[in-house]
Structures are given as C-alpha cells and as structure tokens.
C-alpha cells in the first residue's frame, strides 16, 4: 500500500512537471496574441469617467472569465473527439489574425483610419451614461471572446499531442493567466493619467518633482497605447505566420534560409495582404449591390 501511495505521488509530480514545461511553451506561443489583446483592451477600457474606469474594467474582466468558461470545455471536447477540427479552427484563426494585422498596416500606410464617432458636447442623463457604458462593455467582451478563442486554440495546439489532463491543466492555466495578466496591466494603464493628475495637484509648488513625473505619466498614456498597438500588429503577423508555418507543409518548407522569426512575419504579412484584398473586394462589391 505504501509503495502504491508513493507511486501515485510520483505520477502526480511527473504530471505537474509536464504541465509546468508545457505551460512555458504555450505561454511563449500565445505571447504574441496577448500583446494585441492588451493593446485592444487598453483602448476599449479607456475613455470612461475616472470614477467608473475600475468598475467597468471589472465588468469586462468578469465577462472575459465567462468567455473562458464557454470556450474551454468546447475546445477540450473538440480535442478529445474531433482533434482535426482544432487545426482547422487554428488555421481559420490565423487567417483572421493575418487579415487584422494587414488591415492595421494598410490603415497606418494610407492614413485611412476608422473614423471615431464625434462626442457630442451635451449633458447626458444618468440613464444615457449607463446605457452607453453597457454598450461599450458588451463590445469589449465580444472582442475579448474572439481573442480568447485564438489564445485557447493556440495554447491547445501546443499540447494537442499530450494526454487530455495535461491539455486541460495547461490551457486552463494559460487562459486564467491571460485574463488576470492582461486586465491587471490594463488597469494600471487606464489609471496612469489619473495618477499623473493627482501627482500634479499633490503640491502647490510649480515645477516640483511630482509635477514633472505627473506630466510624464499623463503624456505617456497615449504613447503607451500607440506603442502597444504597433507591437500588437507585429505580433499578429508573427502569430499568424507561425500558425501557417507549423501546420502547412508549403509554408513550413518556404524560405528555409531565412531566420524563423523573419520567415513567420513575412508569411503572416503576405497571407494577410491577400486576405485583406479579397475581403475588401467582396465588401466593395456587396456595397455596390446593396445600392
């Protein structure tokens, strides 16, 4: 009985070691999409009244956790009974990521950015403010759902050959860390300017250290969000290119003399450009037909 007990402990220790090892691999694979996730959510979680930023962010975080509760069991069931579907979903997700990255590159080069709705300078009622807030929260949660699907599928793709229990533990851990990590950083980012304003108002003395540091934080916020957006775009290309390179033989053997990171970026950029042209053409034709 004693030997059986110690054998069980040894099995558990081995399982935990496998989980830790595979979690590191999965974390590296999903790091790229997390960069875009962070940039998108930082943008969507800003712009609220200062007193409402944290409650709104908490509502989005709870929505993100609910998304994971829906996505994780579905992904595990597909992995157990229809594992080939995981690869198909992964490739479709790669096309989406490549398209999104190419769209951002096009907007940057052409200056044809999405027009933001002008904020009407009128006093809104409390009901209107809450309704607007709810709509923004729903939009953020929906975006989180799409990105969460990609994070879970990419993480699952790294452990698809492992036993189901390793898959469940590794992917669940990555999903949880993604939510806690991303929204924890977003909370710091969206409060950066408010903290800076408090530092500026901390002393009545002009040009004090707190004034300089406070102005630095206020001015740094848009730069941080812009920087995250650029990093996220590059990450989208790398993640998409990595998906195609690892799952399609043609891309796997393409450009063998190139460093892996450059090869994956170029593949992601090329595929994204093709998908972007196709989608843009279809949308253009559809608009003309509707007219």
CSV table of C-alpha atoms in Angstrom, one decimal:
chain,number,residue,atom,x,y,z
A,1,UNK,CA,0.0,0.0,0.0
A,2,UNK,CA,2.8,2.4,0.9
A,3,UNK,CA,4.6,1.7,-2.4
A,4,UNK,CA,1.4,2.4,-4.3
A,5,UNK,CA,0.9,5.7,-2.4
A,6,UNK,CA,4.4,6.8,-3.3
A,7,UNK,CA,4.0,5.7,-6.9
A,8,UNK,CA,0.8,7.9,-7.0
A,9,UNK,CA,2.8,10.9,-5.7
A,10,UNK,CA,5.5,10.2,-8.3
A,11,UNK,CA,2.9,10.2,-11.0
A,12,UNK,CA,1.4,13.5,-9.7
A,13,UNK,CA,4.8,15.1,-9.6
A,14,UNK,CA,5.6,13.9,-13.1
A,15,UNK,CA,2.2,15.3,-14.3
A,16,UNK,CA,2.9,18.7,-12.6
A,17,UNK,CA,6.4,18.8,-14.2
A,18,UNK,CA,4.9,18.1,-17.6
A,19,UNK,CA,2.3,20.8,-17.0
A,20,UNK,CA,4.9,23.3,-16.0
A,21,UNK,CA,7.1,22.6,-19.0
A,22,UNK,CA,4.2,22.7,-21.5
A,23,UNK,CA,2.8,25.8,-19.8
A,24,UNK,CA,6.1,27.6,-20.6
A,25,UNK,CA,5.9,26.5,-24.2
A,26,UNK,CA,2.2,27.6,-24.5
A,27,UNK,CA,2.9,30.9,-22.9
A,28,UNK,CA,5.6,31.7,-25.5
A,29,UNK,CA,3.3,30.7,-28.3
A,30,UNK,CA,0.4,32.9,-27.0
A,31,UNK,CA,2.6,35.9,-26.1
A,32,UNK,CA,2.1,37.5,-29.5
A,33,UNK,CA,-1.7,37.4,-29.4
A,34,UNK,CA,-1.6,38.6,-25.8
A,35,UNK,CA,0.2,41.7,-26.9
A,36,UNK,CA,-2.7,42.5,-29.3
A,37,UNK,CA,-5.2,41.6,-26.6
A,38,UNK,CA,-3.5,44.0,-24.2
A,39,UNK,CA,-3.5,46.8,-26.8
A,40,UNK,CA,-7.1,46.3,-27.8
A,41,UNK,CA,-8.4,46.1,-24.2
A,42,UNK,CA,-6.4,49.1,-23.1
A,43,UNK,CA,-8.0,51.2,-25.8
A,44,UNK,CA,-11.5,49.8,-25.1
A,45,UNK,CA,-11.2,50.3,-21.4
A,46,UNK,CA,-10.2,53.9,-21.5
A,47,UNK,CA,-12.3,57.0,-22.1
A,48,UNK,CA,-14.7,56.4,-19.2
A,49,UNK,CA,-15.3,58.8,-16.3
A,50,UNK,CA,-12.4,58.3,-13.9
A,51,UNK,CA,-14.7,57.0,-11.1
A,52,UNK,CA,-16.2,54.4,-13.4
A,53,UNK,CA,-13.0,53.0,-15.0
A,54,UNK,CA,-12.3,50.3,-12.4
A,55,UNK,CA,-15.9,49.2,-12.1
A,56,UNK,CA,-16.1,49.0,-16.0
A,57,UNK,CA,-12.9,47.1,-16.2
A,58,UNK,CA,-14.1,44.7,-13.5
A,59,UNK,CA,-17.3,44.1,-15.5
A,60,UNK,CA,-15.2,43.4,-18.6
A,61,UNK,CA,-12.9,41.1,-16.6
A,62,UNK,CA,-15.9,39.1,-15.4
A,63,UNK,CA,-17.2,38.9,-19.0
A,64,UNK,CA,-13.8,37.6,-20.0
A,65,UNK,CA,-13.9,34.9,-17.4
A,66,UNK,CA,-17.4,33.8,-18.6
A,67,UNK,CA,-16.0,33.7,-22.2
A,68,UNK,CA,-13.3,31.3,-21.0
A,69,UNK,CA,-15.9,29.1,-19.2
A,70,UNK,CA,-17.7,28.8,-22.6
A,71,UNK,CA,-14.6,28.4,-24.8
A,72,UNK,CA,-12.5,26.0,-22.7
A,73,UNK,CA,-15.0,23.0,-22.4
A,74,UNK,CA,-15.8,23.4,-26.1
A,75,UNK,CA,-12.1,23.3,-27.1
A,76,UNK,CA,-11.4,20.3,-24.9
A,77,UNK,CA,-14.4,18.3,-26.3
A,78,UNK,CA,-13.2,19.1,-29.9
A,79,UNK,CA,-9.7,18.0,-28.9
A,80,UNK,CA,-11.0,14.7,-27.4
A,81,UNK,CA,-13.4,13.7,-30.2
A,82,UNK,CA,-12.6,15.8,-33.2
A,83,UNK,CA,-8.9,16.9,-32.9
A,84,UNK,CA,-8.6,17.7,-36.6
A,85,UNK,CA,-11.2,20.5,-36.1
A,86,UNK,CA,-8.7,22.2,-33.8
A,87,UNK,CA,-6.2,22.5,-36.7
A,88,UNK,CA,-8.9,23.8,-39.0
A,89,UNK,CA,-10.1,26.4,-36.4
A,90,UNK,CA,-6.4,27.3,-35.8
A,91,UNK,CA,-5.9,28.0,-39.5
A,92,UNK,CA,-9.1,30.0,-39.7
A,93,UNK,CA,-8.0,32.0,-36.7
A,94,UNK,CA,-4.6,32.5,-38.4
A,95,UNK,CA,-6.4,34.0,-41.4
A,96,UNK,CA,-8.3,36.3,-39.2
A,97,UNK,CA,-5.2,37.4,-37.3
A,98,UNK,CA,-3.3,37.9,-40.6
A,99,UNK,CA,-6.2,39.9,-42.0
A,100,UNK,CA,-6.4,42.1,-38.9
A,101,UNK,CA,-2.7,42.8,-39.0
A,102,UNK,CA,-2.7,43.6,-42.7
A,103,UNK,CA,-5.7,45.9,-42.1
A,104,UNK,CA,-3.8,47.8,-39.4
A,105,UNK,CA,-0.7,48.1,-41.7
A,106,UNK,CA,-2.9,49.4,-44.5
A,107,UNK,CA,-4.5,52.0,-42.2
A,108,UNK,CA,-1.1,53.1,-41.0
A,109,UNK,CA,0.3,53.5,-44.5
A,110,UNK,CA,-2.8,55.1,-46.1
A,111,UNK,CA,-3.9,57.2,-43.1
A,112,UNK,CA,-7.4,55.8,-43.7
A,113,UNK,CA,-8.1,55.0,-40.0
A,114,UNK,CA,-11.6,54.1,-38.8
A,115,UNK,CA,-13.4,57.3,-38.1
A,116,UNK,CA,-14.3,57.6,-34.4
A,117,UNK,CA,-17.7,59.0,-33.6
A,118,UNK,CA,-17.5,62.6,-32.5
A,119,UNK,CA,-18.5,63.0,-28.9
A,120,UNK,CA,-21.4,65.4,-28.6
A,121,UNK,CA,-20.8,68.1,-26.1
A,122,UNK,CA,-24.1,67.8,-24.3
A,123,UNK,CA,-25.0,66.8,-20.8
A,124,UNK,CA,-26.2,63.2,-20.7
A,125,UNK,CA,-28.7,61.8,-18.2
A,126,UNK,CA,-27.6,59.1,-15.8
A,127,UNK,CA,-29.6,56.6,-17.8
A,128,UNK,CA,-27.9,57.6,-21.1
A,129,UNK,CA,-24.4,57.3,-19.5
A,130,UNK,CA,-25.2,53.9,-18.1
A,131,UNK,CA,-26.6,52.7,-21.5
A,132,UNK,CA,-23.5,53.9,-23.3
A,133,UNK,CA,-21.3,52.3,-20.7
A,134,UNK,CA,-23.2,48.9,-21.1
A,135,UNK,CA,-22.8,49.1,-24.9
A,136,UNK,CA,-19.0,49.7,-24.6
A,137,UNK,CA,-18.7,46.8,-22.1
A,138,UNK,CA,-20.6,44.4,-24.5
A,139,UNK,CA,-18.3,45.5,-27.3
A,140,UNK,CA,-15.2,44.9,-25.2
A,141,UNK,CA,-16.4,41.5,-24.0
A,142,UNK,CA,-17.2,40.4,-27.6
A,143,UNK,CA,-13.7,41.4,-28.8
A,144,UNK,CA,-12.3,39.5,-25.8
A,145,UNK,CA,-14.3,36.4,-26.9
A,146,UNK,CA,-12.7,36.5,-30.3
A,147,UNK,CA,-9.2,36.9,-28.9
A,148,UNK,CA,-9.8,34.3,-26.2
A,149,UNK,CA,-10.7,31.7,-28.8
A,150,UNK,CA,-7.4,32.3,-30.5
A,151,UNK,CA,-5.4,32.2,-27.2
A,152,UNK,CA,-7.1,28.9,-26.2
A,153,UNK,CA,-6.7,27.3,-29.6
A,154,UNK,CA,-3.1,28.3,-29.9
A,155,UNK,CA,-2.3,27.1,-26.4
A,156,UNK,CA,-4.2,23.9,-27.1
A,157,UNK,CA,-2.3,23.4,-30.3
A,158,UNK,CA,1.0,23.3,-28.4
A,159,UNK,CA,-0.2,20.4,-26.2
A,160,UNK,CA,-2.5,18.6,-28.7
A,161,UNK,CA,-0.3,15.5,-28.6
A,162,UNK,CA,-0.4,15.3,-24.8
A,163,UNK,CA,-2.9,13.4,-22.6
A,164,UNK,CA,-6.2,15.1,-22.0
A,165,UNK,CA,-5.4,16.0,-18.4
A,166,UNK,CA,-2.2,17.8,-19.4
A,167,UNK,CA,-4.2,19.7,-22.1
A,168,UNK,CA,-6.9,20.7,-19.5
A,169,UNK,CA,-4.4,21.9,-16.9
A,170,UNK,CA,-2.1,23.8,-19.3
A,171,UNK,CA,-4.7,25.5,-21.4
A,172,UNK,CA,-6.8,26.4,-18.3
A,173,UNK,CA,-3.7,27.9,-16.7
A,174,UNK,CA,-2.8,29.9,-19.8
A,175,UNK,CA,-6.4,31.2,-20.1
A,176,UNK,CA,-6.6,32.3,-16.5
A,177,UNK,CA,-3.2,33.9,-16.6
A,178,UNK,CA,-4.2,35.7,-19.8
A,179,UNK,CA,-7.3,37.2,-18.2
A,180,UNK,CA,-5.6,38.1,-14.9
A,181,UNK,CA,-2.4,39.4,-16.5
A,182,UNK,CA,-3.9,41.3,-19.4
A,183,UNK,CA,-6.6,43.1,-17.3
A,184,UNK,CA,-4.3,43.7,-14.4
A,185,UNK,CA,-1.9,45.6,-16.8
A,186,UNK,CA,-4.8,47.3,-18.4
A,187,UNK,CA,-6.0,48.5,-15.0
A,188,UNK,CA,-2.6,50.1,-14.4
A,189,UNK,CA,-2.5,51.7,-17.9
A,190,UNK,CA,-6.0,53.2,-17.8
A,191,UNK,CA,-5.3,54.8,-14.4
A,192,UNK,CA,-1.9,56.1,-15.4
A,193,UNK,CA,-3.2,59.6,-16.4
A,194,UNK,CA,-5.4,59.9,-13.4
A,195,UNK,CA,-2.5,59.1,-11.1
A,196,UNK,CA,-0.4,61.6,-13.0
A,197,UNK,CA,-3.0,64.3,-12.5
A,198,UNK,CA,-3.1,63.6,-8.8
A,199,UNK,CA,0.7,63.9,-8.6
A,200,UNK,CA,0.5,67.3,-10.4
A,201,UNK,CA,-2.1,68.5,-7.9
A,202,UNK,CA,-0.2,67.0,-4.9
A,203,UNK,CA,1.8,70.2,-4.1
A,204,UNK,CA,1.1,73.9,-4.8
A,205,UNK,CA,4.7,74.4,-5.8
A,206,UNK,CA,5.2,74.8,-9.5
A,207,UNK,CA,7.6,72.5,-11.4
A,208,UNK,CA,8.1,70.2,-8.5
A,209,UNK,CA,9.3,66.6,-8.9
A,210,UNK,CA,5.7,65.4,-8.6
A,211,UNK,CA,4.6,67.9,-11.3
A,212,UNK,CA,7.3,66.6,-13.7
A,213,UNK,CA,6.5,62.9,-13.0
A,214,UNK,CA,2.8,63.6,-13.2
A,215,UNK,CA,3.0,65.3,-16.5
A,216,UNK,CA,5.2,62.5,-17.7
A,217,UNK,CA,2.5,59.9,-16.9
A,218,UNK,CA,-0.2,61.9,-18.5
A,219,UNK,CA,1.7,62.5,-21.7
A,220,UNK,CA,3.0,58.9,-21.7
A,221,UNK,CA,-0.5,57.2,-21.8
A,222,UNK,CA,-1.3,57.8,-25.5
A,223,UNK,CA,2.3,56.9,-26.4
A,224,UNK,CA,2.0,53.6,-24.4
A,225,UNK,CA,-1.3,52.7,-26.1
A,226,UNK,CA,0.1,53.5,-29.5
A,227,UNK,CA,3.3,51.5,-28.8
A,228,UNK,CA,1.2,48.6,-27.7
A,229,UNK,CA,-0.8,48.8,-30.9
A,230,UNK,CA,2.4,48.7,-33.0
A,231,UNK,CA,3.8,45.8,-31.0
A,232,UNK,CA,0.4,44.0,-31.2
A,233,UNK,CA,0.3,44.4,-35.0
A,234,UNK,CA,3.8,42.9,-35.4
A,235,UNK,CA,2.8,40.1,-33.0
A,236,UNK,CA,-0.3,39.4,-35.1
A,237,UNK,CA,1.8,38.8,-38.2
A,238,UNK,CA,4.2,36.6,-36.2
A,239,UNK,CA,1.5,34.5,-34.6
A,240,UNK,CA,-0.4,34.1,-37.9
A,241,UNK,CA,2.8,33.2,-39.8
A,242,UNK,CA,3.8,30.7,-37.1
A,243,UNK,CA,0.4,29.0,-37.4
A,244,UNK,CA,0.7,28.6,-41.2
A,245,UNK,CA,4.4,27.6,-41.0
A,246,UNK,CA,3.8,24.9,-38.4
A,247,UNK,CA,0.6,23.5,-39.9
A,248,UNK,CA,1.0,23.8,-43.7
A,249,UNK,CA,3.9,22.0,-45.4
A,250,UNK,CA,4.2,24.6,-48.2
A,251,UNK,CA,4.9,27.4,-45.7
A,252,UNK,CA,7.0,25.1,-43.5
A,253,UNK,CA,9.5,24.5,-46.3
A,254,UNK,CA,9.3,28.0,-47.7
A,255,UNK,CA,12.3,30.3,-47.3
A,256,UNK,CA,14.5,27.8,-45.4
A,257,UNK,CA,17.5,30.2,-45.4
A,258,UNK,CA,15.5,32.9,-43.5
A,259,UNK,CA,15.5,33.2,-39.7
A,260,UNK,CA,12.3,31.7,-38.3
A,261,UNK,CA,11.0,34.9,-36.8
A,262,UNK,CA,11.5,36.9,-40.1
A,263,UNK,CA,10.1,34.0,-42.1
A,264,UNK,CA,6.9,33.9,-40.0
A,265,UNK,CA,6.5,37.6,-40.1
A,266,UNK,CA,6.8,37.7,-43.9
A,267,UNK,CA,4.4,34.7,-44.3
A,268,UNK,CA,1.9,36.4,-42.0
A,269,UNK,CA,2.2,39.7,-43.8
A,270,UNK,CA,1.8,38.1,-47.3
A,271,UNK,CA,-1.2,35.9,-46.3
A,272,UNK,CA,-2.8,38.9,-44.5
A,273,UNK,CA,-2.3,41.1,-47.6
A,274,UNK,CA,-4.1,38.5,-49.8
A,275,UNK,CA,-6.9,38.0,-47.4
A,276,UNK,CA,-7.3,41.8,-46.9
A,277,UNK,CA,-7.5,42.3,-50.7
A,278,UNK,CA,-10.1,39.5,-51.1
A,279,UNK,CA,-12.2,40.7,-48.2
A,280,UNK,CA,-12.0,44.4,-49.3
A,281,UNK,CA,-13.1,43.4,-52.8
A,282,UNK,CA,-16.0,41.3,-51.6
A,283,UNK,CA,-17.2,44.1,-49.3
A,284,UNK,CA,-16.9,46.7,-52.1
A,285,UNK,CA,-18.9,44.5,-54.5
A,286,UNK,CA,-21.5,43.9,-51.7
A,287,UNK,CA,-21.9,47.7,-51.1
A,288,UNK,CA,-22.4,48.3,-54.8
A,289,UNK,CA,-25.1,45.5,-55.0
A,290,UNK,CA,-26.9,46.9,-52.0
A,291,UNK,CA,-27.1,50.4,-53.6
